[in-house]
């Protein structure tokens, strides 16, 4: 995959109507401060188009990034922000639920978890939620550069065991520092797009 053009095309808040896009969509979900914006920036080869912050909870909207006029990266609100009030948490949850339920162009959902720790209860809820919507999440284990190479297999297994992932689930360790894992993600995106071009929508919806 070669990224030529990127554009933040649509921003949807709590009261917004979700767009009916004609291009395939790849959604990115994860708890606040898991490195979602850093991943999206890394995939887009941009330093700060997706806003990053040391303070979690900055992504409070659904952001649609047009990639090469061929697809969208859809940045979903970060969940599990502890200091947000319950009303705000509920609103963010509804945004994510509405998107997963209403969009007809989702081709894959990437679920980000921190490779250093066992997935949280919110991570498990989100994983099950995505499954219930008919998608098999691709797990991106972020912050790879924060652990030793010898720990990667153990931590990956911890993620899979805690989430109780279904057979065949793809888990990609990723580092925003050195972009390790990016080429593997690009390969998945290319593969899914090829299936989409040949009309295999059901295949890319339920499995890679």
Coordinates of C-alpha atoms in Angstrom, one line a residue:
X1 CA 0.0 0.0 0.0
X2 CA 1.2 3.5 -1.0
X3 CA -0.4 6.4 0.8
X4 CA -0.6 9.3 -1.6
X5 CA -3.4 11.5 -0.4
X6 CA -5.2 11.7 3.0
X7 CA -7.9 14.1 4.1
X8 CA -10.0 14.4 7.3
X9 CA -13.2 14.5 5.4
X10 CA -16.0 14.1 8.0
X11 CA -16.3 14.6 11.7
X12 CA -19.4 13.3 13.4
X13 CA -20.4 14.2 17.0
X14 CA -23.2 13.0 19.2
X15 CA -25.9 14.8 17.3
X16 CA -24.5 14.2 13.8
X17 CA -25.9 11.9 11.1
X18 CA -23.4 9.3 10.0
X19 CA -22.4 9.7 6.4
X20 CA -23.5 7.1 3.8
X21 CA -20.1 6.6 2.2
X22 CA -19.5 4.8 -1.1
X23 CA -15.9 3.7 -0.2
X24 CA -14.8 0.8 2.0
X25 CA -14.3 1.7 5.7
X26 CA -11.7 0.4 8.1
X27 CA -12.6 1.2 11.7
X28 CA -10.2 1.7 14.6
X29 CA -11.5 1.2 18.2
X30 CA -9.6 1.2 21.5
X31 CA -9.6 2.6 25.0
X32 CA -8.3 6.1 25.6
X33 CA -4.6 6.5 25.6
X34 CA -3.9 3.2 23.9
X35 CA -2.2 4.8 21.0
X36 CA -5.0 4.8 18.4
X37 CA -4.2 8.3 17.0
X38 CA -0.5 7.4 16.8
X39 CA -1.3 4.2 14.9
X40 CA -3.6 6.0 12.4
X41 CA -1.0 8.8 11.9
X42 CA 1.7 6.1 11.3
X43 CA -0.5 4.3 8.7
X44 CA -1.2 7.6 7.0
X45 CA 2.4 8.7 7.0
X46 CA 1.4 11.8 8.8
X47 CA 2.8 13.2 12.0
X48 CA -0.3 14.8 13.5
X49 CA -3.4 14.7 11.3
X50 CA -5.0 12.4 13.8
X51 CA -4.8 14.3 17.1
X52 CA -2.7 12.8 19.8
X53 CA -2.4 13.8 23.4
X54 CA -0.9 12.8 26.7
X55 CA -4.4 13.4 28.2
X56 CA -6.8 10.5 27.3
X57 CA -10.3 11.0 26.0
X58 CA -9.4 13.5 23.2
X59 CA -11.2 11.6 20.5
X60 CA -14.8 12.4 21.2
X61 CA -16.1 12.2 17.7
X62 CA -16.1 9.7 14.8
X63 CA -13.4 11.0 12.3
X64 CA -13.4 9.8 8.7
X65 CA -10.1 10.0 6.9
X66 CA -10.2 9.6 3.2
X67 CA -7.2 7.6 2.0
X68 CA -6.2 7.9 -1.7
X69 CA -9.9 8.3 -2.5
X70 CA -10.1 4.6 -2.2
X71 CA -11.1 3.9 1.4
X72 CA -11.7 5.5 4.8
X73 CA -9.9 5.1 8.1
X74 CA -12.6 5.6 10.7
X75 CA -11.3 6.7 14.1
X76 CA -13.9 5.8 16.7
X77 CA -14.1 7.6 20.1
X78 CA -11.8 6.2 22.8
X79 CA -13.6 4.4 25.5
X80 CA -12.9 3.8 29.2
X81 CA -11.8 7.3 30.0
X82 CA -12.1 7.1 33.8
X83 CA -12.6 10.8 34.6
X84 CA -15.4 11.3 32.0
X85 CA -18.8 11.5 33.6
X86 CA -21.3 8.7 33.0
X87 CA -23.4 10.8 30.6
X88 CA -20.4 11.4 28.4
X89 CA -19.4 7.8 28.5
X90 CA -22.8 6.7 27.5
X91 CA -22.8 9.2 24.6
X92 CA -19.5 7.9 23.3
X93 CA -20.7 4.3 23.6
X94 CA -23.8 5.2 21.6
X95 CA -21.7 6.8 18.9
X96 CA -19.7 3.6 18.5
X97 CA -22.8 1.4 18.6
X98 CA -24.6 3.5 16.0
X99 CA -21.6 3.3 13.7
X100 CA -21.1 -0.4 14.0
X101 CA -24.8 -1.0 13.5
X102 CA -25.5 1.5 10.7
X103 CA -22.5 1.6 8.4
X104 CA -22.8 -0.6 5.4
X105 CA -19.3 -0.1 4.2
X106 CA -17.2 -1.5 7.1
X107 CA -14.7 -4.0 5.8
X108 CA -12.7 -4.6 9.0
X109 CA -12.6 -3.4 12.6
X110 CA -9.2 -3.0 14.3
X111 CA -9.3 -3.3 18.1
X112 CA -6.3 -1.8 19.8
X113 CA -5.1 -3.1 23.2
X114 CA -1.9 -2.3 25.1
X115 CA 0.5 -5.2 24.8
X116 CA 2.0 -4.5 28.3
X117 CA -1.2 -5.4 30.1
X118 CA -4.1 -7.8 30.1
X119 CA -7.1 -6.3 28.3
X120 CA -9.4 -4.4 30.5
X121 CA -13.1 -5.2 31.1
X122 CA -13.9 -2.4 28.7
X123 CA -11.7 -4.1 26.1
X124 CA -13.5 -7.4 26.6
X125 CA -16.9 -5.7 26.3
X126 CA -15.8 -3.9 23.0
X127 CA -14.4 -7.2 21.6
X128 CA -17.7 -9.0 22.3
X129 CA -19.7 -6.0 20.9
X130 CA -17.8 -6.1 17.6
X131 CA -18.3 -9.8 17.3
X132 CA -22.0 -9.4 18.0
X133 CA -22.2 -6.9 15.1
X134 CA -20.8 -9.6 12.7
X135 CA -17.2 -8.7 12.5
X136 CA -14.1 -10.5 13.5
X137 CA -11.8 -7.9 15.0
X138 CA -8.2 -7.6 14.0
X139 CA -6.2 -7.1 17.3
X140 CA -3.5 -4.5 17.2
X141 CA -1.2 -4.9 20.3
X142 CA 0.2 -1.4 20.7
X143 CA 3.2 0.0 22.5
X144 CA 5.4 -2.9 21.3
X145 CA 8.6 -0.8 22.0
X146 CA 7.7 -0.7 25.7
X147 CA 8.5 -4.4 26.2
X148 CA 11.4 -6.8 25.6
X149 CA 11.3 -8.9 22.5
X150 CA 11.3 -12.0 24.7
X151 CA 8.0 -10.9 26.2
X152 CA 6.1 -10.5 23.0
X153 CA 4.8 -14.1 22.6
X154 CA 3.8 -14.2 26.3
X155 CA 1.9 -10.9 26.2
X156 CA 0.2 -11.8 22.9
X157 CA -1.0 -15.0 24.4
X158 CA -2.3 -13.1 27.5
X159 CA -4.3 -10.8 25.2
X160 CA -5.8 -13.7 23.3
X161 CA -6.6 -15.7 26.5
X162 CA -8.2 -12.7 28.3
X163 CA -10.4 -11.7 25.3
X164 CA -11.1 -15.4 24.6
X165 CA -10.6 -14.7 20.9
X166 CA -12.2 -16.8 18.3
X167 CA -10.1 -19.2 16.2
X168 CA -8.2 -17.5 13.4
X169 CA -8.0 -14.1 15.1
X170 CA -5.2 -12.0 13.8
X171 CA -3.0 -10.2 16.4
X172 CA -0.4 -7.8 15.2
X173 CA 2.1 -6.2 17.7
X174 CA 2.7 -2.6 16.7
X175 CA 5.2 0.1 17.7
X176 CA 4.4 3.8 16.9
X177 CA 8.1 4.5 17.6
X178 CA 9.6 2.4 14.8
X179 CA 6.5 1.4 12.9
X180 CA 7.1 -2.3 13.5
X181 CA 3.9 -4.1 12.4
X182 CA 2.9 -1.4 9.8
X183 CA 3.7 -3.5 6.8
X184 CA 1.7 -6.4 8.1
X185 CA -1.3 -4.1 8.5
X186 CA -0.8 -2.7 5.0
X187 CA -0.8 -6.2 3.7
X188 CA -4.1 -6.9 5.4
X189 CA -5.6 -3.8 4.0
X190 CA -4.4 -4.6 0.5
X191 CA -5.8 -8.2 0.8
X192 CA -9.2 -7.0 2.0
X193 CA -9.4 -4.3 -0.7
X194 CA -8.7 -7.0 -3.3
X195 CA -11.5 -9.1 -2.0
X196 CA -13.8 -6.1 -2.0
X197 CA -12.9 -5.3 -5.7
X198 CA -13.9 -8.8 -6.7
X199 CA -17.2 -8.6 -4.8
X200 CA -16.4 -10.8 -1.9
X201 CA -18.1 -8.6 0.6
X202 CA -19.3 -11.4 2.9
X203 CA -15.8 -12.9 3.1
X204 CA -14.2 -9.7 4.3
X205 CA -17.1 -8.9 6.6
X206 CA -16.9 -12.1 8.6
X207 CA -13.3 -13.3 8.1
X208 CA -10.0 -12.3 6.5

